Short mmCIF file of C-alpha atoms in Angstrom, two decimals:
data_model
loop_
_atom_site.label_atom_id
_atom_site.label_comp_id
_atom_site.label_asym_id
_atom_site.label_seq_id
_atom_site.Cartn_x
_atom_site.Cartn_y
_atom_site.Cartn_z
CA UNK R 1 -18.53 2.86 -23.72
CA UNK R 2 -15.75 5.33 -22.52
CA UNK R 3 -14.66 6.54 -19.03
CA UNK R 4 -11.85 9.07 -18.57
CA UNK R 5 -10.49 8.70 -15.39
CA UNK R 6 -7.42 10.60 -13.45
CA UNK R 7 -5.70 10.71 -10.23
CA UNK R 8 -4.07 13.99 -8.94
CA UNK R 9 -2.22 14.86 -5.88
CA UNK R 10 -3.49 18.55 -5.51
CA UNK R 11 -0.66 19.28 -2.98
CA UNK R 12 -2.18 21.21 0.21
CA UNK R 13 -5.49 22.24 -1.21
CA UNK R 14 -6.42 23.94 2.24
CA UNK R 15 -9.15 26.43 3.12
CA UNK R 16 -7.66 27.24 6.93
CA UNK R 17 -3.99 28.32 7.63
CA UNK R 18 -1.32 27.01 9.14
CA UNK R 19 0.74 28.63 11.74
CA UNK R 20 2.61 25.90 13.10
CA UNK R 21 5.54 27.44 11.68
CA UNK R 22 6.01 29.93 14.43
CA UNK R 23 6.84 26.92 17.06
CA UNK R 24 8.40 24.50 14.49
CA UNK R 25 10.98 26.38 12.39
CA UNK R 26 9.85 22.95 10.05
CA UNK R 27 7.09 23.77 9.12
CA UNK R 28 7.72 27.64 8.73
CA UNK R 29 7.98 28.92 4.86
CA UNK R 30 10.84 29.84 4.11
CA UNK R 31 9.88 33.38 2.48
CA UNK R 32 9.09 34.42 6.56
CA UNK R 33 12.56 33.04 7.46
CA UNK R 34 14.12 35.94 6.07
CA UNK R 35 12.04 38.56 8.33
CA UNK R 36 12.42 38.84 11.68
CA UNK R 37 9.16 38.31 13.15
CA UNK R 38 8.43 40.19 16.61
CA UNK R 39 5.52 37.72 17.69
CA UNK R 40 3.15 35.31 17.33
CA UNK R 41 0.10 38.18 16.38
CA UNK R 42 2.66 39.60 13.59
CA UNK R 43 3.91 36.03 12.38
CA UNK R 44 -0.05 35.06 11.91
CA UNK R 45 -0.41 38.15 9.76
CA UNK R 46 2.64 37.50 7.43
CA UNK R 47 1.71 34.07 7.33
CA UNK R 48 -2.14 34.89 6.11
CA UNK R 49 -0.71 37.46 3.46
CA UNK R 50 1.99 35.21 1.98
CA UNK R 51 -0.78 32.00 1.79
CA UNK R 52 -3.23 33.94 0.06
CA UNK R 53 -0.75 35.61 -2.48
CA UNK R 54 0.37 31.83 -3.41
CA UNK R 55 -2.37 30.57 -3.95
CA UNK R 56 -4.51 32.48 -6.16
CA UNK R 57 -1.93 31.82 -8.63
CA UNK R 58 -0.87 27.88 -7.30
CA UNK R 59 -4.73 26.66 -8.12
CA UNK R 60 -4.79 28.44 -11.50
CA UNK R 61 -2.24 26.03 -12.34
CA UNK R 62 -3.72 23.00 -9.79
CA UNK R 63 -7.24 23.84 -12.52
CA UNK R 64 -5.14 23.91 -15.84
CA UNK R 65 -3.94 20.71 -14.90
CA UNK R 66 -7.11 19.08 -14.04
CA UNK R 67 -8.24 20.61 -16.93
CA UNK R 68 -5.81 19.46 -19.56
CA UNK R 69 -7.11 15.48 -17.84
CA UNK R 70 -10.12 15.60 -19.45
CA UNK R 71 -11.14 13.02 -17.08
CA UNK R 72 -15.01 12.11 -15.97
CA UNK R 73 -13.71 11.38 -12.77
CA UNK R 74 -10.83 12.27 -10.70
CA UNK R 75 -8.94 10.92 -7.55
CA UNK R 76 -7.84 13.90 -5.73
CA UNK R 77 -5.04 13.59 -2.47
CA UNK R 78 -4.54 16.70 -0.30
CA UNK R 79 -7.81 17.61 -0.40
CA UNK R 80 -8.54 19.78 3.11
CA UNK R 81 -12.26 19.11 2.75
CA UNK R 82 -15.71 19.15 0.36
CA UNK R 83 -15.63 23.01 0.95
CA UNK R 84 -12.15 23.67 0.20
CA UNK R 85 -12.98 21.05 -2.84
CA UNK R 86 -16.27 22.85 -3.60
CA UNK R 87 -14.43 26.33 -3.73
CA UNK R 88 -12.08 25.36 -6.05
CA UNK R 89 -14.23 23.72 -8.27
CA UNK R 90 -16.67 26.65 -8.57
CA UNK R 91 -13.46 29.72 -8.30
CA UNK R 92 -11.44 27.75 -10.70
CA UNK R 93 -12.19 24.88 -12.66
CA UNK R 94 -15.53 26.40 -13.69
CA UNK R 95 -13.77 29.20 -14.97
CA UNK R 96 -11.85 27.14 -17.28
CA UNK R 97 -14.00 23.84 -18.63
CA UNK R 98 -17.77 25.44 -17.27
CA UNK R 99 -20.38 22.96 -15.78
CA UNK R 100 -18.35 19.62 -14.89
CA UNK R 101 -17.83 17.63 -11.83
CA UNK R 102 -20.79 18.66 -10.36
CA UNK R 103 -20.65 15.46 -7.60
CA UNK R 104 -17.77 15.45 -4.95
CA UNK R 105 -17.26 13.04 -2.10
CA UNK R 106 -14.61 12.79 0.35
CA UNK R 107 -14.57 11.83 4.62
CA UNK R 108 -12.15 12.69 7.07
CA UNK R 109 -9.05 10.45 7.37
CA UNK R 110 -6.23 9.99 9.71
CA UNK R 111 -3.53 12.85 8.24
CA UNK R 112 -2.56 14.63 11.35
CA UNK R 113 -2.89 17.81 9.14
CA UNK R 114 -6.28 17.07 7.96
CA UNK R 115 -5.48 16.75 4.02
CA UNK R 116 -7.67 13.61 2.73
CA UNK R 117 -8.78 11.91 0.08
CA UNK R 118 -11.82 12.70 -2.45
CA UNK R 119 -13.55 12.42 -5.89
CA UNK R 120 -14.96 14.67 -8.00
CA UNK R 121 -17.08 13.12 -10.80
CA UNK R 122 -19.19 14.30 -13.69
CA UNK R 123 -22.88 13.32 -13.93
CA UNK R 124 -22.11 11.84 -17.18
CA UNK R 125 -18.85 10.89 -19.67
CA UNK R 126 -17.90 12.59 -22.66
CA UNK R 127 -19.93 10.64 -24.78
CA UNK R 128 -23.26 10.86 -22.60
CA UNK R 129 -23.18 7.86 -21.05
CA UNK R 130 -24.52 8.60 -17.09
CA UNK R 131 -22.14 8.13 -13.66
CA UNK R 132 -24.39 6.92 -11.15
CA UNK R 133 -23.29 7.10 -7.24
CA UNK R 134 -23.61 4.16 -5.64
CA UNK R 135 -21.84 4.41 -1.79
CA UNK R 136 -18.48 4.88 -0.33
CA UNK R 137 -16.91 3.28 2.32
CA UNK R 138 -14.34 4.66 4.36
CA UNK R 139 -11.80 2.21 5.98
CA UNK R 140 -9.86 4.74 8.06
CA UNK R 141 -10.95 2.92 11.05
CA UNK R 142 -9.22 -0.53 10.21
CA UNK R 143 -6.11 -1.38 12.61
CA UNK R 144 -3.06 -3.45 12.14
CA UNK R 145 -4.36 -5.93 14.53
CA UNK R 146 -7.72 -6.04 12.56
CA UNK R 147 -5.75 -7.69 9.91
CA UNK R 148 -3.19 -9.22 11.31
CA UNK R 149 -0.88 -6.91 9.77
CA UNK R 150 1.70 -6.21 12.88
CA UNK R 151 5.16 -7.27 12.99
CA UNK R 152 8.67 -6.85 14.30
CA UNK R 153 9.52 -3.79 11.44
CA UNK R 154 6.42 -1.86 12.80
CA UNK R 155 7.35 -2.46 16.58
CA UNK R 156 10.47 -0.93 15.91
CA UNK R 157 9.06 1.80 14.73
CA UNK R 158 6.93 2.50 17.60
CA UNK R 159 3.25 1.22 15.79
CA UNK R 160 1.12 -0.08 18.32
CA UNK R 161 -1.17 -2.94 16.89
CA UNK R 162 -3.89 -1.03 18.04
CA UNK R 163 -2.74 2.04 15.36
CA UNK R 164 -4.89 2.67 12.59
CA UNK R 165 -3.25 1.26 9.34
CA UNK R 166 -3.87 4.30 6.81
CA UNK R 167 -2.16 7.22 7.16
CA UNK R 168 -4.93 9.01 5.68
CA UNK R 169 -7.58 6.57 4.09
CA UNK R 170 -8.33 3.76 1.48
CA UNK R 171 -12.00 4.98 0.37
CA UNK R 172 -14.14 3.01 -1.32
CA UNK R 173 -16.27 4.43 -4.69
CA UNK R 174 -18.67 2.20 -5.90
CA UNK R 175 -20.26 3.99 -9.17
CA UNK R 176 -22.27 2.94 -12.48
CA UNK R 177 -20.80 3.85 -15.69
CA UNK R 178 -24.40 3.49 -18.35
CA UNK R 179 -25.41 0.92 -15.61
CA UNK R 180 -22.03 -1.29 -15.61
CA UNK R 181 -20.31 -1.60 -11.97
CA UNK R 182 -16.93 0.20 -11.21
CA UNK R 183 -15.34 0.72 -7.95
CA UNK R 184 -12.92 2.81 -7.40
CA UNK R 185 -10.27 2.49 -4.17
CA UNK R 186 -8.78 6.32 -3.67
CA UNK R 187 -5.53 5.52 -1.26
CA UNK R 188 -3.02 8.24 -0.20
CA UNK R 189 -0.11 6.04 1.99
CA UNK R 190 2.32 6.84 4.29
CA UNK R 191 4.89 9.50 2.97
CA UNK R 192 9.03 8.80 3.09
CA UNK R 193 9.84 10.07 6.11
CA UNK R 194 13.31 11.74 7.19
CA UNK R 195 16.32 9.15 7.71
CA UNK R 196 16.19 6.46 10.55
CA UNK R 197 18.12 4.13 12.06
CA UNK R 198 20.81 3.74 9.44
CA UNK R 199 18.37 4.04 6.76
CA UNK R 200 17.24 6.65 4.18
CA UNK R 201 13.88 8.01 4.53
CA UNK R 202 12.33 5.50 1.65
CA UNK R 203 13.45 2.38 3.51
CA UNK R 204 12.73 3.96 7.25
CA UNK R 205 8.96 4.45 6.74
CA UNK R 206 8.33 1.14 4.17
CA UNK R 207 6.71 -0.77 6.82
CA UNK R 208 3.98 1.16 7.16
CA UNK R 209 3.28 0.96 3.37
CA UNK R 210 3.91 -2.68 2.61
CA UNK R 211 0.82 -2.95 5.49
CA UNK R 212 -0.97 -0.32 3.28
CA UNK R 213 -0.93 -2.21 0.51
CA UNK R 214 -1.22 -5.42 1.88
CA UNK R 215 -4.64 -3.55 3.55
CA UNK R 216 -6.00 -2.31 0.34
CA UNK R 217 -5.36 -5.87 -0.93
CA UNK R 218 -7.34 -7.56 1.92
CA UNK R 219 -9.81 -4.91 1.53
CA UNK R 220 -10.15 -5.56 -2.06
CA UNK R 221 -10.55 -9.78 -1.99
CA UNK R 222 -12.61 -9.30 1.23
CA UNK R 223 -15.03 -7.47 -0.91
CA UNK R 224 -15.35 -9.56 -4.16
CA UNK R 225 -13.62 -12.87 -2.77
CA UNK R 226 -10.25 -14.49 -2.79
CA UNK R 227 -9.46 -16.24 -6.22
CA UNK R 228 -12.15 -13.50 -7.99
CA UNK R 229 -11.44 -10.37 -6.73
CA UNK R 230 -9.06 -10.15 -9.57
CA UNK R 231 -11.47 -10.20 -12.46
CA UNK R 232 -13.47 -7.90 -11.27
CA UNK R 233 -14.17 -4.26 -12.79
CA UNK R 234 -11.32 -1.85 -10.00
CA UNK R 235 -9.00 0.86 -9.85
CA UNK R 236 -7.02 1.48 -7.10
CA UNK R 237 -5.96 5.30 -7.71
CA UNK R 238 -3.96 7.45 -5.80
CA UNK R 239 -0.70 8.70 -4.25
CA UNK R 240 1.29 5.44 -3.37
CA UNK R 241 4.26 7.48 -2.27
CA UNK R 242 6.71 4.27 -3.61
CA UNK R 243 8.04 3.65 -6.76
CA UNK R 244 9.72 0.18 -8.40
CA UNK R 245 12.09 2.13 -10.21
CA UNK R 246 13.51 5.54 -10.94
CA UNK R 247 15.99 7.69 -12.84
CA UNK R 248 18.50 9.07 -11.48
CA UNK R 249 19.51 12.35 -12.47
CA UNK R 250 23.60 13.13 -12.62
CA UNK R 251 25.48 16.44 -13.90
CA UNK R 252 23.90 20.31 -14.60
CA UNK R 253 22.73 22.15 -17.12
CA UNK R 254 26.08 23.46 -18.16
CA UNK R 255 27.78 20.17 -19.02
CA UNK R 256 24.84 18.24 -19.27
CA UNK R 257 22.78 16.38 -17.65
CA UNK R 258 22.46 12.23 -17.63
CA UNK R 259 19.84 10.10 -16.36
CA UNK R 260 20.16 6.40 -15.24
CA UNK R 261 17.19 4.03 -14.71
CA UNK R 262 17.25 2.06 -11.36
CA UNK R 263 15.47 -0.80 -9.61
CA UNK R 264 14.64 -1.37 -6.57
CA UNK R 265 14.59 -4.58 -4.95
CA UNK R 266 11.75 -3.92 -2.75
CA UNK R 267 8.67 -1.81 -3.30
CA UNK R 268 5.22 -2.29 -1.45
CA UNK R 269 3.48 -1.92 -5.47
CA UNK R 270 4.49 -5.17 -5.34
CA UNK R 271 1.98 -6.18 -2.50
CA UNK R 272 -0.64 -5.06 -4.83
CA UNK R 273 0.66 -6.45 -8.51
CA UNK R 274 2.17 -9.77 -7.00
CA UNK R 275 0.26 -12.91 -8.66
CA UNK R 276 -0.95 -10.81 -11.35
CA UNK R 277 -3.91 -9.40 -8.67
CA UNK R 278 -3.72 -5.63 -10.70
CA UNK R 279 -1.52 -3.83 -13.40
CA UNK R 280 0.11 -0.62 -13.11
CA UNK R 281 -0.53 0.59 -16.41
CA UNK R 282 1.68 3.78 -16.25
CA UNK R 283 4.25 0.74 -16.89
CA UNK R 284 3.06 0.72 -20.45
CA UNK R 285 5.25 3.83 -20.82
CA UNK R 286 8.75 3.37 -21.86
CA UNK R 287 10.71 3.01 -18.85
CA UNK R 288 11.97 6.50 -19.34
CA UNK R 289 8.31 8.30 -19.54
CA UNK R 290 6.55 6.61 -16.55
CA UNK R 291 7.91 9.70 -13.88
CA UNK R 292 5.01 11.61 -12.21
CA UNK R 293 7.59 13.78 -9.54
CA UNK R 294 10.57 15.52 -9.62
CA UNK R 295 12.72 14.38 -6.33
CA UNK R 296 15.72 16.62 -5.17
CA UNK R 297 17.68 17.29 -2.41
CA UNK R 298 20.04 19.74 -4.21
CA UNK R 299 22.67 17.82 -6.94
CA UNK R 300 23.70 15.45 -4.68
CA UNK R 301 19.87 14.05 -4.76
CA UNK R 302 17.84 14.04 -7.87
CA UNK R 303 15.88 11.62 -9.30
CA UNK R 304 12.59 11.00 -11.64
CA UNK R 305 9.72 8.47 -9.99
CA UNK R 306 6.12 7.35 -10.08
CA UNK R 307 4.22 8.27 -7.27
CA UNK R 308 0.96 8.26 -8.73
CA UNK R 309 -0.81 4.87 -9.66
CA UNK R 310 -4.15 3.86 -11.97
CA UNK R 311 -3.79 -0.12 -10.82
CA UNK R 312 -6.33 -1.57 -13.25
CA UNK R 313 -7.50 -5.14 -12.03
CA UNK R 314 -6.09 -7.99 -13.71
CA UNK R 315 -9.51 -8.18 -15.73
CA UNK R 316 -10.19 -4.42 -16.66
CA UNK R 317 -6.28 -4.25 -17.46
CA UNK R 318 -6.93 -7.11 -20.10
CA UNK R 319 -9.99 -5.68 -21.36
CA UNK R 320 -8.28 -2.57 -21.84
CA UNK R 321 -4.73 -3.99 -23.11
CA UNK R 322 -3.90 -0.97 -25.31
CA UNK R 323 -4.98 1.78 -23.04
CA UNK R 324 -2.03 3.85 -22.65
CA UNK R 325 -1.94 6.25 -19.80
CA UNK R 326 -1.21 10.04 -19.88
CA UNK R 327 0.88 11.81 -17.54
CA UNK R 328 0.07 15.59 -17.45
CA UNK R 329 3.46 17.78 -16.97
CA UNK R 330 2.58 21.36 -17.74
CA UNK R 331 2.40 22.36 -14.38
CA UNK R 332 5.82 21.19 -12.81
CA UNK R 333 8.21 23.83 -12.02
CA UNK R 334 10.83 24.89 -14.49
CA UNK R 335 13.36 23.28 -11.68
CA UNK R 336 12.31 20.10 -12.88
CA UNK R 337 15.14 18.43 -15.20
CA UNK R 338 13.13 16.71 -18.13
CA UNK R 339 15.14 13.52 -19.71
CA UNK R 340 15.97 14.80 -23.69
CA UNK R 341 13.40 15.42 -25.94
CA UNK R 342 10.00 14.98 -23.26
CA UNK R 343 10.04 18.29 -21.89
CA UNK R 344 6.58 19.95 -22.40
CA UNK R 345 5.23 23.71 -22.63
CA UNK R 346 4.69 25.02 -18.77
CA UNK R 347 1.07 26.62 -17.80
CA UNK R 348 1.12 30.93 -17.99
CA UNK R 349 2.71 31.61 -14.86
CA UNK R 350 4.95 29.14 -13.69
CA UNK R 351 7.82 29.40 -11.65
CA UNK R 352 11.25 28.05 -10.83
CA UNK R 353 10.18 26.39 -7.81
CA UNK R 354 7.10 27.77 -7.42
CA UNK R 355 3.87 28.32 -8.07
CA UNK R 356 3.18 24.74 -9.68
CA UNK R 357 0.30 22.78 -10.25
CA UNK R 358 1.46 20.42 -7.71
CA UNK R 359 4.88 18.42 -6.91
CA UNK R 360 2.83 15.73 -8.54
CA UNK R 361 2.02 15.44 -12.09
CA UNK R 362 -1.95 14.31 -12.96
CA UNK R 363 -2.27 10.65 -14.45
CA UNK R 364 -5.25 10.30 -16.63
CA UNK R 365 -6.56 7.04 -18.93
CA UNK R 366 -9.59 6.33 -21.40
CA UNK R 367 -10.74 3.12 -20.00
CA UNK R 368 -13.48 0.83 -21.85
CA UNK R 369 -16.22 -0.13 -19.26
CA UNK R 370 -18.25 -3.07 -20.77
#
């Protein structure tokens, strides 16, 4: 028996507006930066106006995407909430693919802007087989001092051991695939943040992810016991916002481009694969293939990474030794440079830089649930 499952970082999938921008020149789009905006009243207005125009044709793409998964289940990050989620769904998705994911879960988190984690799931698979809820658990509440998790890195950040340890949330899924047990961990960690202390943003904000993972993973053998946890049936899906490795991207289109694979000596995916505990499968790719964003700060900055993880435990992964995950790219920008011969066709309607499907491509595998 069959199970199709995906993760997807939606990118801002919001059903309220922002107008932060007006205060924090940060956080202001930077269409409105070339009007000059009398006041707060007309910046609100402009601000409504441009949203709306973006995103009828942003979650066209965001549903051709999800679409082109085929999953039976999907891990969504940057979901606002289950009406934002439930609008979409019905505006969109049914548009495209009809009656399908007609159960959707999510719970508030700890993102300061209120994006969170959710599922959307089908009431059966492809091949008729039913998906049973069972519960979720949400462990936003968990602290660093719960698990021991505080240290000298975090101090120096300013984390209190008292601070919550998810940015946003590890939420638990249990579910029955045609009776058979399958949890699912949905995780959306701490993004890189801007350059610190001597350090680029990757290495500045690492901390906070290594306890992330090392969270989940305490989470995870809390749950089905230290020395078994691994051969249970789990996923841990989501936005991991750290890679292992990634290619760097030198030259232009003129002369050409060239891409370099690198590794990095530390990553917090290690937390979670160390010991053989889970696989990330999306390593079954060549190491050229296994990219699920598009990073640039202009040519000085460009790389390819994974960001977005299916970690199979160590017993599903065996079980399921030749699954071979997909990585959906028809809805990246056309500013995305694709290594030789892997660029795809782009969704109707695509731009350079926008509107995309998301900054993050959809990762989708047929798993074997027995």
């Amino acid at each position: 028996m069959s199970l199709r499952l995906a993760t997807f970082n939606v990118e801002n999938l919001m059903n309220r507006f922002d107008f932060s921008g007006f205060r924090n020149e940060l956080h202001q789009d930077r269409a409105l930066a070339l009007y000059d905006i009398a006041d707060e009243t007309q910046y609100r207005a402009l601000e409504q106006a441009r949203a709306i125009a973006h995103t009828d044709d942003a979650r066209q793409l965001t549903a051709l995407a999800i679409a082109a998964t085929r999953a039976d289940i999907l891990c969504l990050q940057e979901v606002d909430n289950l009406a934002a989620l439930k609008a979409f769904e019905y505006g969109y998705l049914f548009k495209m693919i009809g009656s399908g994911y007609q159960e959707k879960y999510s719970t508030s988190g700890n993102d300061k802007r209120g994006i969170d984690v959710a599922v959307m799931m089908r009431r059966e698979t492809a091949h008729g087989q039913p998906i049973e809820f069972v519960r979720m658990t949400s462990h936003a509440h968990v602290t660093f001092a719960d698990f021991g998790l505080h240290n000298v890195a975090l101090g120096e950040l300013g984390i209190e051991p008292q601070e919550r340890v998810f940015r946003r949330d590890c939420l638990e899924i249990d579910i029955k695939i045609g009776g058979r047990p399958l949890t699912l961990f949905v995780v959306h960690f701490k993004a890189m943040s801007p350059p610190r202390n001597g350090l680029d943003g990757r290495a500045a904000s690492m901390p906070v992810r290594m306890a992330e993972a090392s969270a989940v993973r305490r989470i995870i053998e809390e749950r089905f016991g230290v020395g078994k946890a691994a051969q249970k049936r789990w996923v841990i899906c989501g936005d991991l916002n750290d890679y292992r490795e990634r290619i760097v991207i030198e030259g232009d289109a003129h002369e050409g481009y060239r891409f370099q694979p690198a590794q990095e000596e530390l990553s917090s995916i290690d937390v979670l694969t160390e010991g053989g505990f889970c696989e990330n499968i999306v390593e079954r790719r060549p190491v050229m293939d296994r990219w699920t964003l598009y990073h640039t700060r202009g040519p000085a900055e460009r790389h390819l990474c994974q960001l977005d993880y299916l970690l199979l435990s160590q017993g599903l992964a065996r079980h399921n030794s030749r699954a071979i995950p997909d990585i959906i790219r028809g809805g990246q920008p056309w500013r995305t440079v694709f290594p030789p011969d892997q660029d795809v066709p782009r969704f109707p309607r695509t731009g350079w830089d926008r509107p995309k499907a998301s900054d993050h491509c959809p990762v989708a595998v047929t798993l074997d649930i027995a």
